[in-house]
Amino acid sequence: MKILVCISQVPDTTTKVKFIDDFKKLDTTGIQWVINPWDELSLTRALELKDDASNNIQTVTVAHVGLVGSEPTIRKALAIGADDAIRINADPDDAYFVAAQLAHVLKNESYDLIFCGIESSDFNGSSVGGMLAEFLNYPSLSSVSSVKIDNGQFCITREIDGGKEIVTVPAPAVAIVQKGIAKEPRIAAMRGIMMARTKSLKVVDPVAVDSLTEVVKFEMPKPRAACRFIDPENPRQLIELLQNEAKII
Amino acid sequence: MSVLIFVENWDGKFKKLSFELVSYGARLAEMLGTQAVALSIGNVENSELEKLGKFGAAQIINAVNDHFDVFDGQAFSALIAGFVKQEGATVVVLSNNNSGKAIAPRLSVILKAGLGSGVSKLPLSITPFIVYTKVYSGNAFSNLTIKTDVKILTLAQNSFELIETENKAIVKNAAIDLELASVKTKVNEVQKLSGKILLTDADVVVSGGRGMKSAENWGPIVELAELLGAATACSRPVSDEGWRPHEEHTGQTGKIIAPNLYIAVGISGATQHLAGVSSSKFIVAINTDKDAPIFSAAQYGIVGDASKILPKLVEAVKELKGK
Ligand SMILES: Cc1cc2nc3c(=O)[nH]c(=O)nc-3n(C[C@H](O)[C@H](O)[C@H](O)COP(=O)(O)OP(=O)(O)OC[C@H]3O[C@@H](n4cnc5c(N)ncnc54)[C@H](O)[C@@H]3O)c2cc1C
């Protein structure tokens, strides 16, 4: 069995984002790039599945659509434990473009299980996983919090509004993961970092795909009014304000 | 031309988010000079379907099929795409909830239609079609142009007001010809959280952080929530410690919510926590540290010890409710 983990590169989650060019572009000065938190957890789960020899997993590959500048992020995934990597050499235009590029590469290489994150922390689109599955005509399970392998099938827990479902699905399938999929992201050890340098990172040329959407401008959130402090000795005043001023209770 | 709204049901019933979707779709149809068509898949009684009319759906397509107790993203997407084509819909609206997230991207590929995820207001412009979406986990917003003829939007929960009208909808029954073999997902077990207000549905949320110190101190949070008809939530360290169940974890890596009122008790307000709650209409913070970042996101704040303040709040709400 072979597993593919799709990874996206995002600004560190504590970044205070700023924009340049009249709010058309992200100001990347000083930004620390990291593996999207969900993808880091996917990779961790993929490696856990591989560690269990009974699952019979040969390789865990990571795939990424991005320019050469994102190679340190890919090397990090290799250092954490992925066996090899594919980088599709293109600026990720929109989710459709990214999914189409991944799908094109996957036409010639078959993976039994593909992990994607429920969203990337930059565009929060929740799109690539489902789109990729549709391009490949694979089933996709969304909001997944657990993946196990059982007799060549996947036993998956997914969240539904108001609970959870435990489902089985045959290979090949796309699992779009969220909280719970792994406890803590696995960290690269010294040996992993050394080994990462010699692992294969294949660079693939993109195919021509038109994006379907385009960000024309960014905006900053409207500043909230200053906080009104209430005397801690008289917290009932808060309830009065919520009732009479805010009118929400 | 029309706006097609996919309205999911829960055991044959709709809920607030369904009506938000229809209200949104109807307003959007008005902007486009066309009509809103609601699509329901599964077994829903007519009296329930008619409720959708009140929120502005001109037509309701009632696609009945017993096999749709299993939610299969692939099969649903194919099915909805068929209705989009049949109705000549130019915009498709879904919720940004678990099933919307499963269907919308697949639909985007089938129809080669651009997707705007998690919109919270009507498009900023129709030609070109520009929507307003949250990016960088709420630290910024984007104006996103959708360049294709057909557009797909997912609506953030609790972000659009309900608009009731005098309108009555026409219900059309539709047959579904779906090969069962195409449903690849097999459900083995369903675990429902029964009798609880769902965090994502709640209008009011009372949430505790590490400042609550231990699981035993949660009593007043739960009591306050019950009194306010609220759901309970927590910060990530709290669910990591096992003080509260994982379903309650809010933030970037947990649930993203937008209640009318979010009461944060003993929560510092880290960026990753705010990413999940910053769309709340009102935020109240209770914290011993007057410099805690949560106060810059809050409208009302109390600097003080939660263990002293919460019981007083509980008393005040009891008085208010005449209990
Ligand atoms: C990739 C990533 C993703 C993350 N995702 C999330 C997420 O989704 N959700 C999330 O919540 N966190 C997330 N975090 C963690 C986040 O950075 C913070 O560590 C976390 O939110 C802090 O939780 P807290 O506010 O409960 O605890 P703390 O930061 O420890 O704050 C406790 C607060 O309680 C106050 N306090 C102490 N005693 C009292 C008292 N008696 N009465 C009143 N107040 C008191 C203190 O002043 C303090 O402000 C993430 C982190 C990373 C790196």
XYZ file of C-alpha atoms and ligand atoms in Angstrom:
625
model
C 0.000 0.000 0.000
C 1.168 3.522 -0.764
C 0.100 6.738 0.970
C 0.272 10.261 -0.383
C 0.102 13.318 1.876
C -0.668 16.641 0.181
C 1.029 19.499 1.946
C 0.554 23.203 1.747
C 2.936 25.853 3.049
C 1.445 28.617 5.174
C 2.666 31.496 7.353
C 3.288 30.469 10.955
C -0.084 30.549 12.736
C 0.897 33.484 14.985
C 1.814 35.730 12.010
C 0.245 39.178 11.975
C -0.423 39.317 8.249
C 0.224 42.531 6.289
C -0.364 43.362 2.656
C 1.487 45.338 -0.017
C 0.752 46.665 -3.513
C -2.449 48.373 -2.478
C -3.665 45.335 -0.535
C -3.219 43.018 -3.506
C -0.363 40.916 -2.159
C 0.730 39.386 1.114
C 3.807 41.055 2.548
C 6.117 38.069 2.937
C 8.950 39.927 4.692
C 9.824 38.215 7.915
C 7.227 35.491 7.493
C 8.164 32.125 8.873
C 6.720 29.431 6.619
C 5.463 26.200 8.108
C 3.653 23.060 6.968
C -0.089 23.720 7.215
C -1.068 22.411 10.707
C -3.592 19.899 9.333
C -1.118 18.542 6.820
C 1.473 18.091 9.540
C -1.046 15.999 11.463
C -1.938 14.014 8.303
C 1.714 13.251 7.763
C 2.021 12.168 11.385
C -0.930 9.781 11.011
C 0.427 8.413 7.715
C 3.747 7.649 9.414
C 1.996 6.035 12.388
C 0.110 3.772 9.972
C 3.386 2.872 8.266
C 5.096 2.144 11.612
C 2.581 -0.629 12.174
C 4.049 -3.364 9.984
C 0.739 -5.208 9.785
C -0.620 -2.373 7.639
C 1.953 -3.244 5.013
C 2.623 0.273 3.812
C 5.588 0.610 1.472
C 5.912 4.355 1.177
C 4.618 7.673 2.426
C 5.092 10.364 -0.218
C 4.431 14.077 0.162
C 3.201 16.203 -2.731
C 3.244 19.973 -2.942
C 2.389 22.569 -5.566
C 4.779 25.494 -5.203
C 7.886 27.236 -6.433
C 11.431 26.388 -5.421
C 11.159 28.648 -2.362
C 8.997 26.054 -0.630
C 11.624 23.303 -0.763
C 12.730 23.875 2.854
C 9.138 23.078 3.909
C 9.180 19.900 1.811
C 12.579 18.913 3.277
C 11.029 19.381 6.699
C 8.321 16.849 5.792
C 11.048 14.465 4.617
C 12.930 15.042 7.878
C 9.795 14.211 9.863
C 9.756 10.873 8.059
C 8.170 10.948 4.582
C 10.042 8.653 2.164
C 10.051 10.887 -0.879
C 8.472 14.030 -2.261
C 7.015 15.513 -5.402
C 7.001 19.239 -6.044
C 4.923 20.571 -8.912
C 6.755 23.664 -9.981
C 4.016 26.302 -10.117
C 2.712 29.209 -8.109
C -0.480 27.872 -6.518
C -3.102 30.078 -8.189
C -6.288 28.826 -6.591
C -7.589 25.581 -5.102
C -8.870 24.313 -8.464
C -5.466 24.930 -10.047
C -3.677 23.089 -7.217
C -6.054 20.120 -7.283
C -5.804 19.884 -11.084
C -1.984 19.828 -10.911
C -1.980 17.131 -8.240
C -4.546 15.094 -10.171
C -2.445 15.267 -13.307
C 0.615 13.858 -11.556
C -1.480 11.169 -9.885
C -2.807 9.883 -13.194
C 0.430 8.003 -13.660
C 1.165 7.055 -10.069
C -1.369 5.257 -7.995
C -1.742 5.747 -4.265
C -4.178 3.805 -2.124
C -4.791 6.536 0.384
C -4.448 10.273 -0.103
C -4.477 12.619 2.864
C -5.441 16.273 2.610
C -6.113 18.768 5.395
C -9.627 20.094 6.005
C -8.333 23.568 5.209
C -5.136 25.519 4.798
C -4.671 28.231 7.372
C -4.069 30.853 4.661
C -7.104 30.690 2.372
C -9.367 28.583 4.618
C -11.076 27.244 1.504
C -11.636 23.574 2.469
C -11.361 22.790 -1.213
C -8.307 20.924 -2.483
C -9.098 17.481 -1.014
C -12.614 17.231 -2.418
C -11.574 18.672 -5.764
C -8.690 16.237 -6.095
C -10.978 13.309 -5.291
C -13.443 14.412 -7.943
C -10.710 14.816 -10.569
C -9.567 11.272 -9.791
C -13.096 9.923 -9.391
C -12.182 8.569 -5.921
C -14.490 8.619 -2.919
C -13.633 11.313 -0.369
C -14.404 11.434 3.309
C -14.464 14.861 4.888
C -14.072 16.043 8.506
C -12.113 12.870 9.303
C -10.773 12.401 12.831
C -9.480 8.817 12.633
C -8.142 6.513 9.925
C -7.366 2.839 10.429
C -6.644 0.109 7.933
C -8.631 -3.073 8.086
C -8.138 -5.801 5.490
C -7.105 -3.393 2.767
C -10.122 -1.168 3.469
C -10.125 2.088 5.386
C -12.070 2.393 8.590
C -12.705 6.081 9.044
C -14.375 8.225 11.694
C -15.883 11.420 10.384
C -17.717 14.213 12.074
C -21.293 14.962 11.095
C -23.407 17.810 12.478
C -24.350 16.473 15.868
C -22.099 13.451 16.148
C -19.744 11.036 14.490
C -19.988 8.264 11.942
C -17.685 5.320 11.589
C -17.562 4.299 7.947
C -15.608 1.952 5.750
C -14.461 2.757 2.267
C -12.356 0.735 -0.181
C -9.032 1.906 -1.631
C -8.281 4.213 -3.355
C -9.771 7.019 -1.298
C -9.107 10.580 -0.171
C -9.274 11.363 3.563
C -9.750 15.030 4.408
C -8.653 15.334 7.998
C -9.346 17.526 10.999
C -8.807 17.473 14.755
C -8.137 14.115 16.324
C -6.362 12.484 13.399
C -3.115 12.507 15.393
C -2.398 13.765 18.877
C 0.691 15.902 18.355
C 2.563 16.560 15.128
C 5.690 14.434 14.851
C 8.911 16.431 15.114
C 12.019 15.853 13.001
C 14.889 14.228 14.867
C 18.540 14.924 14.068
C 18.853 11.672 12.160
C 15.759 12.519 10.113
C 17.181 15.915 9.221
C 20.427 14.276 8.014
C 18.535 11.684 6.000
C 16.157 14.208 4.455
C 18.982 15.645 2.367
C 19.439 12.406 0.478
C 15.763 11.548 -0.039
C 14.263 11.986 -3.482
C 12.476 15.269 -4.198
C 11.121 15.028 -7.700
C 10.295 18.295 -9.483
C 7.507 18.064 -12.047
C 6.466 20.694 -14.582
C 2.907 21.949 -14.283
C 0.234 21.464 -16.923
C -1.819 24.313 -18.354
C -4.856 24.886 -16.120
C -6.923 28.051 -15.778
C -7.781 29.064 -12.256
C -11.489 29.659 -11.610
C -11.132 32.328 -8.937
C -8.835 35.223 -8.189
C -8.256 37.368 -5.128
C -8.535 40.956 -6.306
C -7.929 42.566 -2.950
C -7.360 41.820 0.724
C -8.934 43.707 3.605
C -8.046 43.884 7.256
C -10.785 43.094 9.788
C -12.616 46.140 11.068
C -11.140 47.143 14.407
C -13.422 46.268 17.287
C -14.571 49.013 19.592
C -12.505 49.259 22.767
C -13.486 46.855 25.499
C -15.789 48.275 28.118
C -14.650 47.163 31.558
C -17.157 46.289 34.200
C -16.566 46.555 37.925
C -15.604 43.064 39.163
C -17.503 43.770 42.373
C -20.699 44.212 40.387
C -20.772 41.591 37.623
C -24.563 41.809 37.359
C -23.986 45.028 35.462
C -22.651 42.819 32.658
C -25.917 40.936 32.468
C -27.818 44.237 32.379
C -25.664 45.525 29.526
C -26.059 42.314 27.559
C -29.776 42.590 27.991
C -30.370 46.306 27.512
C -27.468 47.592 25.451
C -26.354 44.646 23.340
C -29.837 43.090 23.468
C -28.553 39.566 23.066
C -29.866 37.777 26.100
C -31.353 30.956 -14.627
C -31.841 30.510 -10.895
C -30.081 30.222 -7.565
C -30.087 26.628 -6.361
C -29.824 26.121 -2.605
C -28.944 22.695 -1.258
C -30.810 22.274 2.026
C -29.753 19.314 4.099
C -32.110 17.718 6.628
C -31.476 16.049 9.949
C -33.829 13.095 10.425
C -36.371 14.795 8.210
C -36.100 18.177 9.934
C -34.518 21.477 9.000
C -32.834 23.843 11.416
C -31.792 27.462 11.703
C -28.898 27.056 9.294
C -31.279 25.740 6.626
C -33.374 28.893 6.913
C -30.274 31.096 6.874
C -29.270 29.432 3.624
C -32.655 30.000 2.028
C -32.792 33.628 3.261
C -29.365 34.168 1.725
C -30.216 32.415 -1.534
C -33.446 34.394 -1.900
C -31.642 37.726 -1.415
C -28.990 36.675 -3.885
C -31.655 35.678 -6.416
C -33.187 39.120 -5.989
C -29.809 40.734 -6.766
C -29.555 38.594 -9.892
C -33.152 39.193 -10.919
C -33.979 35.515 -10.764
C -35.630 33.039 -8.411
C -34.411 30.871 -5.570
C -34.919 27.118 -5.823
C -34.322 24.963 -2.744
C -33.218 21.372 -3.208
C -33.935 18.820 -0.502
C -32.613 15.277 -0.777
C -33.995 12.533 1.448
C -37.283 12.010 3.236
C -38.817 15.258 4.398
C -42.542 15.826 4.956
C -44.343 18.505 2.997
C -45.186 20.567 6.076
C -41.476 20.813 6.815
C -40.579 21.577 3.193
C -43.075 24.411 3.098
C -41.145 26.209 5.827
C -38.451 26.885 3.251
C -40.969 28.878 1.240
C -41.427 31.322 4.109
C -37.776 32.298 3.843
C -38.071 33.077 0.163
C -37.668 29.892 -1.875
C -39.935 30.156 -4.923
C -39.668 26.453 -5.645
C -38.664 23.421 -3.684
C -37.372 20.321 -5.362
C -38.124 17.351 -3.182
C -35.823 14.533 -4.230
C -36.895 11.484 -2.290
C -34.754 8.426 -2.009
C -34.506 5.853 0.743
C -30.897 5.101 -0.014
C -29.815 8.532 1.047
C -29.566 7.720 4.708
C -25.895 7.273 3.918
C -24.178 10.515 3.208
C -21.741 9.882 0.372
C -20.009 13.041 -0.842
C -19.345 11.578 -4.258
C -22.917 10.445 -4.915
C -24.473 13.618 -3.503
C -22.225 15.820 -5.620
C -23.130 13.966 -8.811
C -26.788 14.196 -7.925
C -26.745 17.906 -7.104
C -24.757 18.637 -10.291
C -27.588 16.991 -12.239
C -30.141 19.334 -10.672
C -27.923 22.376 -11.301
C -27.888 21.512 -14.992
C -31.563 20.682 -15.118
C -32.526 23.973 -13.468
C -29.971 26.010 -15.389
C -28.782 27.403 -12.054
C -26.041 30.016 -12.217
C -25.271 30.079 -8.500
C -25.317 27.116 -6.118
C -25.469 27.815 -2.381
C -24.535 25.280 0.304
C -23.700 25.529 3.996
C -20.075 25.679 5.043
C -20.804 22.848 7.510
C -19.438 19.294 7.399
C -21.531 18.143 4.453
C -21.196 21.403 2.528
C -17.431 21.111 2.826
C -17.652 17.560 1.507
C -19.848 18.410 -1.479
C -18.933 21.923 -2.677
C -15.375 21.203 -3.906
C -16.461 18.080 -5.785
C -19.297 20.038 -7.354
C -16.815 22.723 -8.388
C -14.874 20.173 -10.444
C -17.909 18.470 -11.984
C -19.364 21.808 -13.103
C -16.018 23.568 -13.592
C -17.535 26.280 -11.413
C -15.465 28.542 -9.173
C -15.976 28.106 -5.422
C -16.189 30.842 -2.793
C -15.923 29.180 0.645
C -17.394 30.470 3.878
C -18.955 33.672 2.598
C -20.650 35.746 5.296
C -22.415 38.369 3.211
C -23.981 38.874 -0.185
C -21.604 39.336 -3.128
C -19.891 42.727 -3.243
C -20.585 42.886 -6.957
C -22.382 40.761 -9.560
C -20.402 41.659 -12.701
C -17.684 40.806 -12.045
C -18.904 38.372 -9.392
C -16.948 39.271 -6.258
C -17.484 37.640 -2.867
C -16.104 38.447 0.561
C -14.362 35.557 2.279
C -12.349 35.087 5.424
C -8.636 34.371 4.908
C -5.658 33.823 7.210
C -8.037 32.325 9.760
C -9.914 35.569 10.286
C -6.838 37.809 10.431
C -7.870 39.226 7.042
C -10.593 39.031 4.396
C -10.426 38.709 0.647
C -12.412 40.074 -2.255
C -12.528 37.011 -4.441
C -13.624 37.123 -8.054
C -15.310 33.988 -9.350
C -14.577 33.919 -13.049
C -16.820 31.093 -14.251
C -20.411 31.277 -15.502
C -21.646 28.995 -12.733
C -20.605 29.909 -9.193
C -20.634 27.883 -5.997
C -20.825 29.503 -2.575
C -20.724 28.020 0.883
C -22.311 30.192 3.566
C -20.702 30.470 7.000
C -23.087 29.376 9.738
C -24.733 32.104 11.840
C -23.586 34.841 9.511
C -26.790 35.776 7.713
C -30.026 36.919 9.305
C -33.273 35.045 8.824
C -35.682 36.934 6.603
C -39.284 35.729 6.801
C -41.659 36.620 4.007
C -45.239 35.970 2.985
C -43.959 33.843 0.159
C -45.317 30.325 -0.457
C -43.272 27.863 -2.416
C -44.263 25.301 -4.983
C -43.060 21.810 -4.065
C -41.993 19.660 -7.003
C -41.237 16.006 -6.466
C -38.270 14.656 -8.348
C -37.199 11.109 -8.941
C -33.638 10.128 -8.311
C -32.052 7.552 -10.492
C -28.915 6.688 -8.719
C -27.105 3.419 -8.941
C -26.551 2.119 -5.457
C -23.255 0.669 -6.589
C -21.957 4.207 -6.907
C -22.245 4.710 -3.143
C -18.874 3.557 -1.858
C -19.185 4.701 1.735
C -20.600 2.169 4.148
C -21.707 3.442 7.551
C -21.048 0.984 10.368
C -21.903 3.063 13.370
C -23.375 6.436 14.245
C -22.630 8.158 17.543
C -24.959 11.077 18.192
C -24.492 13.761 20.788
C -28.055 13.780 21.950
C -29.890 16.383 23.974
C -27.144 18.961 23.663
C -27.161 22.304 21.922
C -24.606 21.932 19.157
C -21.722 24.315 19.467
C -21.938 25.276 15.802
C -25.686 25.962 16.068
C -25.658 27.884 19.350
C -26.551 31.574 19.625
C -24.737 31.882 22.933
C -21.565 30.039 23.955
C -19.896 29.947 27.363
C -16.280 28.882 27.077
C -13.559 28.107 29.607
C -9.774 28.113 29.317
C -6.787 27.037 31.331
C -7.583 29.814 33.799
C -10.402 27.582 35.091
C -7.596 25.524 36.668
C -9.256 22.096 36.698
C -12.163 20.023 35.407
C -13.870 20.208 38.818
C -14.330 23.961 38.461
C -16.604 23.705 35.431
C -19.869 23.679 37.399
C -20.637 27.421 37.129
C -19.775 27.435 33.387
C -22.237 24.641 32.728
C -24.845 26.274 34.958
C -24.465 29.657 33.269
C -24.740 27.962 29.872
C -27.912 26.142 30.897
C -29.479 29.339 32.168
C -28.658 31.178 28.956
C -29.652 28.306 26.665
C -26.039 28.274 25.561
C -23.573 25.642 24.419
C -20.309 25.098 26.289
C -16.888 25.355 24.676
C -13.229 25.416 25.687
C -9.728 26.322 24.553
C -7.382 23.707 23.154
C -5.248 23.053 26.259
C -8.462 22.315 28.154
C -9.521 19.543 25.758
C -5.905 18.323 25.498
C -5.891 17.942 29.291
C -9.141 16.025 29.068
C -10.979 18.516 31.301
C -13.628 18.838 28.577
C -14.565 16.716 25.539
C -12.810 17.328 22.225
C -16.055 18.425 20.556
C -15.874 21.605 22.636
C -12.433 22.722 21.443
C -12.765 25.988 19.531
C -10.121 27.737 17.503
C -8.051 27.328 14.438
C -7.596 23.611 14.937
C -10.993 23.024 16.528
C -14.460 24.360 15.820
C -14.932 27.662 14.096
C -18.031 29.347 15.432
C -19.902 32.631 15.076
C -22.458 32.891 17.886
C -24.175 36.135 18.821
C -22.459 36.026 22.187
C -19.204 34.304 23.188
C -18.269 34.425 26.855
C -14.578 33.575 27.318
C -13.604 32.729 30.882
C -9.933 32.258 31.789
C -8.916 32.248 28.133
C -5.889 34.357 27.194
C -6.968 34.963 23.585
C -4.096 33.460 21.573
C -4.263 34.096 17.801
C -5.143 30.458 17.219
C -8.018 30.627 19.675
C -9.365 33.889 18.247
C -9.255 32.328 14.765
C -12.189 30.199 15.823
C -14.299 32.820 17.569
C -13.515 36.214 16.057
C -16.700 36.203 13.949
C -18.829 36.198 17.125
C -21.024 39.264 17.243
C -20.244 40.000 20.897
C -17.347 38.733 22.950
C -17.246 38.973 26.734
C -13.979 38.224 28.518
C -13.379 37.374 32.142
C -9.717 37.194 33.032
C -7.415 38.052 35.954
C -4.859 39.623 33.624
C -5.973 43.042 32.385
C -3.415 42.818 29.556
C -4.667 39.487 28.209
C -5.112 39.749 24.402
C -8.698 38.468 24.701
C -9.689 41.942 25.942
C -8.737 43.512 22.607
C -11.237 41.225 20.887
C -13.951 41.746 23.522
C -16.691 44.382 23.811
C -17.242 43.794 27.504
C -14.677 42.654 30.021
C -14.305 41.916 33.684
C -10.834 41.826 35.202
C -11.084 39.370 38.026
C -11.003 35.831 39.312
C -13.442 33.543 37.514
C -14.126 31.519 40.643
C -15.531 34.660 42.317
C -17.211 36.249 39.300
C -18.998 33.279 37.753
C -21.225 32.524 40.776
C -22.302 36.182 40.857
C -23.141 36.069 37.150
C -25.147 32.909 37.665
C -27.109 34.655 40.426
C -27.718 37.711 38.243
C -29.037 35.623 35.352
C -31.269 33.655 37.707
C -32.757 36.895 38.972
C -33.211 38.135 35.444
C -35.032 34.987 34.465
C -37.075 35.147 37.609
C -35.835 31.853 38.997
C -0.738 25.255 15.299
C -1.462 25.649 16.563
C -2.843 25.554 16.589
C -3.556 25.913 17.748
N -4.916 25.830 17.727
C -5.619 26.235 18.819
C -7.049 26.207 18.821
O -7.679 25.776 17.852
N -7.698 26.637 19.923
C -7.051 27.104 21.035
O -7.722 27.493 22.005
N -5.714 27.105 21.078
C -4.977 26.687 19.996
N -3.613 26.698 20.058
C -2.971 27.025 21.350
C -2.871 28.509 21.617
O -1.652 29.000 21.082
C -2.878 28.806 23.145
O -1.832 28.087 23.745
C -4.188 28.437 23.827
O -5.294 28.998 23.146
C -4.194 28.945 25.247
O -5.342 28.468 25.921
P -5.886 29.251 27.198
O -6.222 30.631 26.824
O -6.977 28.407 27.780
O -4.677 29.166 28.216
P -3.615 30.247 28.660
O -2.984 30.909 27.520
O -2.756 29.586 29.656
O -4.489 31.361 29.354
C -5.144 31.190 30.561
C -5.734 32.545 30.918
O -6.471 32.428 32.101
C -6.268 33.568 32.911
N -6.543 33.181 34.314
C -5.763 32.467 35.166
N -6.397 32.283 36.319
C -7.601 32.865 36.209
C -8.696 33.006 37.088
N -8.703 32.485 38.316
N -9.774 33.684 36.645
C -9.811 34.219 35.393
N -8.788 34.099 34.530
C -7.711 33.437 34.930
C -4.849 33.976 32.656
O -4.671 35.340 32.902
C -4.699 33.618 31.160
O -5.007 34.739 30.341
C -2.866 26.350 18.918
C -1.473 26.444 18.881
C -0.764 26.093 17.735
C 0.722 26.214 17.726
